[in-house]
């Protein structure tokens, strides 16, 4: 039951050119998308990101433009890795766009001929941008502590500019529609903007929806407002947690973070994930929640196993009394009830991160309980924003995608936007 998003535009979305007003007829548009989709044996297992970009790509074709698509896949770290080739998905992209063929350029930095030959209505997919270290702009083969690092970094930034310039040379305009990488100042997500004037660079439809969905959560809050933060590490989400504690009424912390909080109070967590050097951080989060009057909800029990495997025998223990030979892999039955009760009646809901190892069918009940509770609250009028690859995979796995308000294609970008940080990929369009 996806609802229309009502929003108050934020400054980051005030780009100079609106894609709906742009005349693509007879022009070539290079579009940065996020086609970093999961693959198994060369087959796409979740095409959410491709489907998310389709409206923008189809709009360009319908307006008489020629389409050049660029993306990364995985983390090849500047090396050519066939298992991360975008050539594997070109047929799936063609099917999604409803075209007979998507042409493919096997080298994204040497696609001059393919781009020049492209005609209106045709589509060209460039090979993985991250086959070139210049895309990310990070020096290769040298550590930050090495004497020559600063010089290497400066050299790489110049090479990054040239790489961005090359990509820009293929087209007449640039469209940024990769929210999942908008928090990165990469060649294709930000630097490329320097080679298009303000009237020939714009946000795609997906980017506009993503940023407006974040705005809807943070600037048009209907209370009670609850956030559910999962995942393994407190340290990776401390910024967003602290920011949310100034906005939400309730905060569920689940997943691997559970055991760091349990140990911070002297609990026994067995072999469970635990950041022993972040126990003080966990206690600080609790103190800030108390200071701000936020109800902090944690899992009182855990579903445990002796090994990290789907078929491992299960047992249930309090989250702070797990035997030494076991590890917590999912939120326990009492935790599931507690989470659902906390979500019930809330009007604004943000979910990022699962409650356990949801990839294992035998350890996904905690995440399923959260998803079901969010779907029920949404049906009762709540606005629910689901973000981050794992949370999106959860709602898809549980068949809840059409029962939440908005599914974000970004993980890190979503979190940084919610933290209030300026996203380079948006700022570059704005100029």
CSV table of C-alpha atoms in Angstrom, one decimal:
chain,number,residue,atom,x,y,z
A,1,UNK,CA,0.0,0.0,0.0
A,2,UNK,CA,2.6,2.6,-1.1
A,3,UNK,CA,1.3,6.1,-0.5
A,4,UNK,CA,2.1,9.3,-2.3
A,5,UNK,CA,4.9,11.1,-0.5
A,6,UNK,CA,3.9,14.6,0.7
A,7,UNK,CA,7.0,16.7,1.4
A,8,UNK,CA,8.6,20.0,2.1
A,9,UNK,CA,11.5,20.3,-0.3
A,10,UNK,CA,14.9,20.7,1.3
A,11,UNK,CA,17.7,22.8,-0.1
A,12,UNK,CA,19.6,19.9,-1.5
A,13,UNK,CA,16.9,19.2,-4.1
A,14,UNK,CA,16.9,22.6,-5.6
A,15,UNK,CA,18.9,21.7,-8.7
A,16,UNK,CA,19.2,24.1,-11.6
A,17,UNK,CA,17.5,21.9,-14.2
A,18,UNK,CA,14.5,19.7,-13.7
A,19,UNK,CA,14.6,16.4,-15.7
A,20,UNK,CA,10.9,16.7,-16.6
A,21,UNK,CA,11.6,20.1,-18.3
A,22,UNK,CA,14.7,19.1,-20.2
A,23,UNK,CA,14.7,18.6,-23.9
A,24,UNK,CA,16.5,15.3,-24.6
A,25,UNK,CA,15.6,15.2,-28.3
A,26,UNK,CA,18.7,14.5,-30.4
A,27,UNK,CA,20.9,14.5,-27.3
A,28,UNK,CA,23.0,11.9,-25.6
A,29,UNK,CA,22.5,11.6,-21.8
A,30,UNK,CA,24.9,9.9,-19.5
A,31,UNK,CA,23.2,8.6,-16.4
A,32,UNK,CA,24.8,7.5,-13.2
A,33,UNK,CA,22.7,4.7,-11.8
A,34,UNK,CA,23.3,2.3,-9.0
A,35,UNK,CA,23.2,-1.2,-10.6
A,36,UNK,CA,25.3,-2.8,-7.9
A,37,UNK,CA,22.8,-5.7,-7.7
A,38,UNK,CA,23.4,-9.0,-6.0
A,39,UNK,CA,24.3,-11.9,-8.3
A,40,UNK,CA,24.3,-15.6,-7.9
A,41,UNK,CA,25.8,-17.7,-10.7
A,42,UNK,CA,25.6,-14.7,-12.9
A,43,UNK,CA,21.8,-14.2,-12.3
A,44,UNK,CA,20.3,-11.2,-10.5
A,45,UNK,CA,18.7,-12.2,-7.2
A,46,UNK,CA,17.2,-8.8,-6.3
A,47,UNK,CA,16.5,-6.2,-9.1
A,48,UNK,CA,15.2,-3.5,-6.8
A,49,UNK,CA,17.9,-1.0,-7.9
A,50,UNK,CA,17.3,-1.6,-11.6
A,51,UNK,CA,13.6,-1.2,-11.2
A,52,UNK,CA,14.2,2.0,-9.3
A,53,UNK,CA,16.1,3.6,-12.1
A,54,UNK,CA,13.7,2.6,-14.9
A,55,UNK,CA,11.4,5.7,-14.8
A,56,UNK,CA,14.4,8.0,-15.4
A,57,UNK,CA,15.9,5.9,-18.1
A,58,UNK,CA,12.5,5.5,-19.9
A,59,UNK,CA,11.8,9.2,-19.7
A,60,UNK,CA,15.0,10.0,-21.5
A,61,UNK,CA,14.3,7.5,-24.3
A,62,UNK,CA,10.6,8.7,-24.6
A,63,UNK,CA,11.8,12.2,-25.0
A,64,UNK,CA,14.0,11.3,-28.0
A,65,UNK,CA,17.3,10.9,-26.2
A,66,UNK,CA,20.1,8.4,-26.6
A,67,UNK,CA,21.0,6.8,-23.3
A,68,UNK,CA,24.4,6.0,-21.8
A,69,UNK,CA,24.2,4.1,-18.5
A,70,UNK,CA,27.1,4.0,-16.1
A,71,UNK,CA,27.5,2.2,-12.8
A,72,UNK,CA,29.8,0.3,-10.5
A,73,UNK,CA,29.4,-3.3,-9.3
A,74,UNK,CA,31.0,-4.6,-6.1
A,75,UNK,CA,34.5,-3.6,-5.0
A,76,UNK,CA,37.0,-4.6,-7.7
A,77,UNK,CA,39.5,-2.0,-6.3
A,78,UNK,CA,40.8,-0.8,-9.6
A,79,UNK,CA,41.2,-4.2,-11.1
A,80,UNK,CA,39.3,-6.1,-13.8
A,81,UNK,CA,37.3,-8.9,-12.3
A,82,UNK,CA,35.0,-10.8,-14.7
A,83,UNK,CA,32.6,-11.8,-11.9
A,84,UNK,CA,31.9,-8.1,-11.3
A,85,UNK,CA,31.3,-7.2,-15.0
A,86,UNK,CA,28.1,-5.3,-15.8
A,87,UNK,CA,28.0,-7.3,-19.0
A,88,UNK,CA,26.2,-9.9,-17.0
A,89,UNK,CA,23.2,-7.7,-16.5
A,90,UNK,CA,22.7,-6.0,-19.9
A,91,UNK,CA,20.0,-8.3,-21.0
A,92,UNK,CA,18.1,-7.8,-17.7
A,93,UNK,CA,18.4,-4.0,-18.2
A,94,UNK,CA,17.1,-4.4,-21.8
A,95,UNK,CA,14.1,-6.3,-20.5
A,96,UNK,CA,13.4,-3.8,-17.7
A,97,UNK,CA,13.5,-0.9,-20.3
A,98,UNK,CA,11.5,-2.8,-22.8
A,99,UNK,CA,14.1,-2.4,-25.6
A,100,UNK,CA,15.4,-5.1,-27.9
A,101,UNK,CA,19.0,-4.5,-27.1
A,102,UNK,CA,21.4,-2.8,-24.7
A,103,UNK,CA,24.7,-2.2,-26.3
A,104,UNK,CA,27.8,-2.8,-24.2
A,105,UNK,CA,31.1,-1.0,-24.0
A,106,UNK,CA,33.7,-3.4,-22.5
A,107,UNK,CA,35.9,-0.5,-21.3
A,108,UNK,CA,34.2,2.5,-19.8
A,109,UNK,CA,37.2,4.8,-20.4
A,110,UNK,CA,37.5,3.8,-24.1
A,111,UNK,CA,33.9,4.0,-25.2
A,112,UNK,CA,34.3,6.9,-27.7
A,113,UNK,CA,33.3,4.9,-30.7
A,114,UNK,CA,30.3,3.3,-29.1
A,115,UNK,CA,29.1,6.6,-27.7
A,116,UNK,CA,29.6,8.4,-31.0
A,117,UNK,CA,27.6,5.7,-32.9
A,118,UNK,CA,24.7,5.8,-30.5
A,119,UNK,CA,21.4,7.0,-32.0
A,120,UNK,CA,18.2,8.3,-30.5
A,121,UNK,CA,16.3,5.6,-28.7
A,122,UNK,CA,19.4,3.4,-28.3
A,123,UNK,CA,21.0,2.4,-25.0
A,124,UNK,CA,24.7,1.8,-24.2
A,125,UNK,CA,25.8,0.3,-20.9
A,126,UNK,CA,29.4,1.1,-19.9
A,127,UNK,CA,31.6,-1.5,-18.1
A,128,UNK,CA,32.1,-1.4,-14.3
A,129,UNK,CA,33.4,2.1,-13.4
A,130,UNK,CA,35.4,0.8,-10.5
A,131,UNK,CA,37.7,-1.3,-12.8
A,132,UNK,CA,39.5,2.1,-12.8
A,133,UNK,CA,40.8,3.3,-9.4
A,134,UNK,CA,40.2,6.9,-10.8
A,135,UNK,CA,36.5,6.4,-10.2
A,136,UNK,CA,36.9,6.4,-6.4
A,137,UNK,CA,39.9,8.6,-6.5
A,138,UNK,CA,41.9,6.7,-3.9
A,139,UNK,CA,45.6,6.0,-4.3
A,140,UNK,CA,46.4,2.3,-4.9
A,141,UNK,CA,49.1,0.3,-3.3
A,142,UNK,CA,50.1,2.8,-0.7
A,143,UNK,CA,49.0,3.3,2.9
A,144,UNK,CA,48.0,6.6,4.5
A,145,UNK,CA,51.0,6.3,6.8
A,146,UNK,CA,53.5,6.0,4.0
A,147,UNK,CA,55.7,9.0,3.3
A,148,UNK,CA,54.5,9.4,-0.3
A,149,UNK,CA,50.8,9.1,0.4
A,150,UNK,CA,50.0,12.9,0.1
A,151,UNK,CA,51.7,13.1,-3.2
A,152,UNK,CA,50.0,10.0,-4.5
A,153,UNK,CA,46.7,11.3,-3.3
A,154,UNK,CA,47.2,14.6,-5.2
A,155,UNK,CA,48.2,12.7,-8.4
A,156,UNK,CA,45.1,10.5,-8.1
A,157,UNK,CA,42.8,13.4,-7.8
A,158,UNK,CA,44.2,14.8,-11.1
A,159,UNK,CA,43.7,11.5,-12.7
A,160,UNK,CA,40.2,11.4,-11.3
A,161,UNK,CA,39.4,14.7,-13.0
A,162,UNK,CA,40.7,13.3,-16.4
A,163,UNK,CA,38.6,10.2,-15.9
A,164,UNK,CA,35.5,12.2,-15.2
A,165,UNK,CA,36.2,14.4,-18.2
A,166,UNK,CA,36.4,11.4,-20.4
A,167,UNK,CA,33.1,10.1,-19.2
A,168,UNK,CA,31.5,13.5,-19.7
A,169,UNK,CA,32.8,13.7,-23.3
A,170,UNK,CA,30.4,10.9,-24.3
A,171,UNK,CA,27.3,12.9,-23.8
A,172,UNK,CA,25.5,16.3,-23.9
A,173,UNK,CA,24.1,16.1,-20.4
A,174,UNK,CA,24.6,14.3,-17.1
A,175,UNK,CA,21.8,12.8,-14.9
A,176,UNK,CA,22.6,11.8,-11.4
A,177,UNK,CA,20.2,9.0,-10.3
A,178,UNK,CA,22.4,6.8,-8.1
A,179,UNK,CA,21.2,7.6,-4.5
A,180,UNK,CA,23.1,4.6,-3.2
A,181,UNK,CA,26.4,6.3,-4.1
A,182,UNK,CA,25.4,9.9,-3.6
A,183,UNK,CA,27.4,10.1,-0.4
A,184,UNK,CA,30.6,9.4,-2.3
A,185,UNK,CA,32.6,12.1,-4.1
A,186,UNK,CA,33.5,9.9,-7.0
A,187,UNK,CA,34.3,10.7,-10.6
A,188,UNK,CA,30.9,9.7,-11.9
A,189,UNK,CA,28.8,10.9,-9.0
A,190,UNK,CA,30.3,14.3,-8.4
A,191,UNK,CA,33.4,15.3,-10.2
A,192,UNK,CA,31.8,14.8,-13.6
A,193,UNK,CA,29.5,17.8,-12.9
A,194,UNK,CA,32.4,20.1,-13.5
A,195,UNK,CA,32.2,19.3,-17.2
A,196,UNK,CA,28.5,20.2,-17.7
A,197,UNK,CA,27.0,23.6,-17.3
A,198,UNK,CA,24.1,24.1,-14.9
A,199,UNK,CA,21.5,23.7,-17.6
A,200,UNK,CA,22.9,20.2,-18.6
A,201,UNK,CA,23.1,18.5,-15.3
A,202,UNK,CA,20.2,17.3,-13.2
A,203,UNK,CA,18.9,14.8,-10.7
A,204,UNK,CA,17.0,11.8,-11.9
A,205,UNK,CA,13.5,10.9,-10.8
A,206,UNK,CA,14.7,8.3,-8.3
A,207,UNK,CA,17.2,10.8,-6.7
A,208,UNK,CA,14.4,13.3,-6.3
A,209,UNK,CA,12.1,10.7,-4.7
A,210,UNK,CA,14.8,9.5,-2.4
A,211,UNK,CA,15.8,12.9,-1.0
A,212,UNK,CA,12.2,13.9,-0.6
A,213,UNK,CA,11.4,10.7,1.3
A,214,UNK,CA,14.2,11.5,3.7
A,215,UNK,CA,12.8,15.0,4.0
A,216,UNK,CA,9.4,13.6,4.7
A,217,UNK,CA,10.7,11.6,7.6
A,218,UNK,CA,12.8,14.3,9.2
A,219,UNK,CA,10.9,17.5,8.4
A,220,UNK,CA,7.3,16.4,8.2
A,221,UNK,CA,7.3,14.1,11.3
A,222,UNK,CA,4.0,12.7,12.5
A,223,UNK,CA,4.4,11.3,16.0
A,224,UNK,CA,5.1,9.0,17.6
A,225,UNK,CA,8.2,8.6,15.5
A,226,UNK,CA,10.2,5.3,15.8
A,227,UNK,CA,13.5,4.3,14.3
A,228,UNK,CA,14.7,0.7,14.1
A,229,UNK,CA,18.5,0.4,13.8
A,230,UNK,CA,20.0,-3.0,13.2
A,231,UNK,CA,23.3,-4.3,12.1
A,232,UNK,CA,26.4,-5.7,13.7
A,233,UNK,CA,28.3,-2.6,14.8
A,234,UNK,CA,27.5,0.3,17.1
A,235,UNK,CA,30.5,2.2,15.8
A,236,UNK,CA,29.3,2.2,12.2
A,237,UNK,CA,26.0,3.8,13.1
A,238,UNK,CA,26.8,6.0,16.1
A,239,UNK,CA,26.5,9.2,14.2
A,240,UNK,CA,23.0,8.3,12.9
A,241,UNK,CA,21.9,7.0,16.3
A,242,UNK,CA,23.0,10.2,18.1
A,243,UNK,CA,21.2,12.3,15.5
A,244,UNK,CA,18.0,10.3,15.8
A,245,UNK,CA,18.0,10.5,19.5
A,246,UNK,CA,17.3,14.2,19.0
A,247,UNK,CA,14.3,13.5,16.8
A,248,UNK,CA,12.6,10.2,17.6
A,249,UNK,CA,10.2,9.2,20.4
A,250,UNK,CA,11.4,5.6,20.4
A,251,UNK,CA,14.5,3.8,19.1
A,252,UNK,CA,14.9,0.1,18.7
A,253,UNK,CA,18.5,-1.1,18.6
A,254,UNK,CA,18.8,-4.7,17.4
A,255,UNK,CA,21.0,-7.1,15.5
A,256,UNK,CA,24.6,-7.5,16.5
A,257,UNK,CA,24.6,-4.2,18.4
A,258,UNK,CA,22.5,-6.0,21.1
A,259,UNK,CA,25.5,-7.8,22.5
A,260,UNK,CA,27.7,-4.7,22.8
A,261,UNK,CA,25.0,-3.1,24.9
A,262,UNK,CA,24.5,-6.3,27.0
A,263,UNK,CA,28.2,-6.6,27.7
A,264,UNK,CA,28.4,-2.9,28.6
A,265,UNK,CA,26.3,-3.8,31.6
A,266,UNK,CA,28.5,-6.7,32.5
A,267,UNK,CA,26.4,-9.3,30.7
A,268,UNK,CA,27.8,-12.5,29.2
A,269,UNK,CA,27.4,-12.7,25.4
A,270,UNK,CA,29.2,-15.9,24.5
A,271,UNK,CA,30.6,-15.9,21.0
A,272,UNK,CA,28.2,-13.2,19.8
A,273,UNK,CA,29.4,-10.2,17.8
A,274,UNK,CA,30.6,-7.6,20.3
A,275,UNK,CA,32.6,-4.4,20.1
A,276,UNK,CA,34.6,-4.6,23.3
A,277,UNK,CA,36.2,-1.2,22.6
A,278,UNK,CA,32.8,0.5,22.3
A,279,UNK,CA,31.2,-0.4,25.6
A,280,UNK,CA,31.5,3.2,26.7
A,281,UNK,CA,29.9,4.3,23.5
A,282,UNK,CA,26.9,2.0,24.2
A,283,UNK,CA,26.5,3.5,27.7
A,284,UNK,CA,26.7,7.0,26.2
A,285,UNK,CA,23.9,6.2,23.8
A,286,UNK,CA,21.7,5.0,26.7
A,287,UNK,CA,22.5,8.2,28.7
A,288,UNK,CA,21.7,10.4,25.7
A,289,UNK,CA,18.4,8.6,25.2
A,290,UNK,CA,17.5,9.1,28.8
A,291,UNK,CA,18.4,12.8,28.6
A,292,UNK,CA,16.3,13.3,25.5
A,293,UNK,CA,13.3,11.3,26.9
A,294,UNK,CA,13.6,8.7,24.1
A,295,UNK,CA,12.3,5.2,24.8
A,296,UNK,CA,15.2,2.9,24.0
A,297,UNK,CA,14.1,-0.6,23.1
A,298,UNK,CA,16.5,-3.6,23.3
A,299,UNK,CA,16.1,-7.3,22.9
A,300,UNK,CA,15.7,-9.1,26.2
A,301,UNK,CA,16.4,-12.5,24.7
A,302,UNK,CA,18.2,-14.1,21.7
A,303,UNK,CA,18.0,-17.1,19.6
A,304,UNK,CA,21.4,-18.7,19.9
A,305,UNK,CA,23.4,-21.4,18.1
A,306,UNK,CA,26.8,-23.1,18.5
A,307,UNK,CA,27.9,-22.1,15.0
A,308,UNK,CA,27.0,-19.6,12.2
A,309,UNK,CA,24.9,-21.9,10.1
A,310,UNK,CA,21.2,-22.1,9.1
A,311,UNK,CA,20.8,-25.7,10.3
A,312,UNK,CA,22.6,-25.1,13.6
A,313,UNK,CA,20.6,-26.2,16.6
A,314,UNK,CA,18.7,-23.4,18.3
A,315,UNK,CA,18.3,-22.4,21.9
A,316,UNK,CA,16.9,-19.3,23.6
A,317,UNK,CA,18.8,-17.3,26.3
A,318,UNK,CA,18.6,-13.9,27.8
A,319,UNK,CA,20.7,-11.5,25.7
A,320,UNK,CA,23.0,-10.9,28.6
A,321,UNK,CA,23.4,-14.5,29.7
A,322,UNK,CA,24.5,-16.4,26.7
A,323,UNK,CA,26.7,-19.5,27.3
A,324,UNK,CA,30.4,-19.3,26.2
A,325,UNK,CA,30.0,-21.8,23.4
A,326,UNK,CA,27.0,-20.1,21.8
A,327,UNK,CA,26.3,-16.9,19.8
A,328,UNK,CA,23.2,-14.9,19.3
A,329,UNK,CA,21.9,-15.0,15.7
A,330,UNK,CA,18.4,-13.6,16.0
A,331,UNK,CA,16.1,-11.7,18.3
A,332,UNK,CA,14.3,-14.0,20.7
A,333,UNK,CA,10.5,-14.5,21.0
A,334,UNK,CA,10.1,-12.0,23.8
A,335,UNK,CA,12.2,-9.5,21.9
A,336,UNK,CA,9.9,-10.0,18.8
A,337,UNK,CA,6.8,-9.2,20.9
A,338,UNK,CA,8.6,-6.2,22.5
A,339,UNK,CA,9.6,-4.8,19.1
A,340,UNK,CA,6.1,-5.2,17.6
A,341,UNK,CA,4.5,-3.5,20.6
A,342,UNK,CA,6.9,-0.6,20.3
A,343,UNK,CA,6.1,-0.1,16.6
A,344,UNK,CA,2.3,-0.4,17.0
A,345,UNK,CA,0.6,3.0,16.9
A,346,UNK,CA,3.6,4.9,15.6
A,347,UNK,CA,3.0,7.3,12.7
A,348,UNK,CA,6.5,7.8,11.3
A,349,UNK,CA,8.8,4.7,11.0
A,350,UNK,CA,12.4,4.4,9.8
A,351,UNK,CA,14.0,1.0,9.5
A,352,UNK,CA,17.7,0.4,8.7
A,353,UNK,CA,19.2,-3.0,9.5
A,354,UNK,CA,17.9,-6.4,10.4
A,355,UNK,CA,17.4,-8.0,13.8
A,356,UNK,CA,19.4,-11.1,13.1
A,357,UNK,CA,20.9,-13.2,10.4
A,358,UNK,CA,17.9,-12.9,8.2
A,359,UNK,CA,19.6,-14.6,5.2
A,360,UNK,CA,19.2,-17.8,7.2
A,361,UNK,CA,15.6,-18.9,7.0
A,362,UNK,CA,15.9,-20.4,10.5
A,363,UNK,CA,17.1,-17.1,12.0
A,364,UNK,CA,14.9,-14.5,10.3
A,365,UNK,CA,11.9,-14.4,12.7
A,366,UNK,CA,13.2,-11.3,14.5
A,367,UNK,CA,13.4,-9.3,11.2
A,368,UNK,CA,10.1,-10.8,10.0
A,369,UNK,CA,8.4,-9.6,13.2
A,370,UNK,CA,9.7,-6.1,12.7
A,371,UNK,CA,8.6,-6.1,9.0
A,372,UNK,CA,5.1,-7.4,9.8
A,373,UNK,CA,4.7,-4.8,12.5
A,374,UNK,CA,5.8,-2.0,10.2
A,375,UNK,CA,3.4,-3.2,7.5
A,376,UNK,CA,0.5,-3.2,10.0
A,377,UNK,CA,1.3,0.3,11.2
A,378,UNK,CA,1.5,1.5,7.6
A,379,UNK,CA,-1.9,0.0,6.9
A,380,UNK,CA,-3.1,2.1,9.8
A,381,UNK,CA,-1.8,5.3,8.3
A,382,UNK,CA,1.9,5.5,9.3
A,383,UNK,CA,4.6,6.7,6.9
A,384,UNK,CA,7.3,4.0,6.7
A,385,UNK,CA,10.8,4.4,5.1
A,386,UNK,CA,12.9,1.3,4.6
A,387,UNK,CA,16.5,1.9,3.8
A,388,UNK,CA,19.7,-0.1,3.4
A,389,UNK,CA,20.4,-3.2,1.4
A,390,UNK,CA,19.7,-5.7,4.2
A,391,UNK,CA,16.4,-4.0,5.2
A,392,UNK,CA,15.3,-3.8,1.6
A,393,UNK,CA,16.2,-7.5,1.2
A,394,UNK,CA,14.1,-8.3,4.3
A,395,UNK,CA,10.9,-6.7,3.0
A,396,UNK,CA,11.4,-8.3,-0.3
A,397,UNK,CA,12.0,-11.7,1.2
A,398,UNK,CA,9.0,-11.4,3.5
A,399,UNK,CA,6.7,-10.2,0.6
A,400,UNK,CA,6.2,-6.8,2.3
A,401,UNK,CA,7.4,-4.4,-0.4
A,402,UNK,CA,4.0,-3.2,-1.3
A,403,UNK,CA,3.0,-2.8,2.3
A,404,UNK,CA,5.4,-0.1,3.3
A,405,UNK,CA,5.4,3.6,2.2
A,406,UNK,CA,8.8,3.9,0.6
A,407,UNK,CA,11.8,1.6,0.0
A,408,UNK,CA,15.1,3.5,-0.4
A,409,UNK,CA,17.8,2.1,-2.7
A,410,UNK,CA,20.5,3.7,-0.6
A,411,UNK,CA,22.2,2.5,2.6
A,412,UNK,CA,25.1,4.7,3.5
A,413,UNK,CA,23.6,7.6,1.6
A,414,UNK,CA,20.3,7.3,3.4
A,415,UNK,CA,22.1,7.3,6.8
A,416,UNK,CA,24.3,10.3,5.9
A,417,UNK,CA,21.3,12.3,4.6
A,418,UNK,CA,19.4,11.6,7.8
A,419,UNK,CA,22.5,12.7,9.8
A,420,UNK,CA,22.1,16.0,8.0
A,421,UNK,CA,25.2,15.7,5.9
A,422,UNK,CA,25.4,17.2,2.4
A,423,UNK,CA,25.5,14.4,-0.2
A,424,UNK,CA,28.2,15.2,-2.8
A,425,UNK,CA,26.2,13.6,-5.6
A,426,UNK,CA,23.3,16.1,-4.9
A,427,UNK,CA,25.5,19.1,-4.2
A,428,UNK,CA,27.3,18.5,-7.5
A,429,UNK,CA,24.1,18.9,-9.4
A,430,UNK,CA,23.1,22.0,-7.5
A,431,UNK,CA,26.4,23.6,-8.3
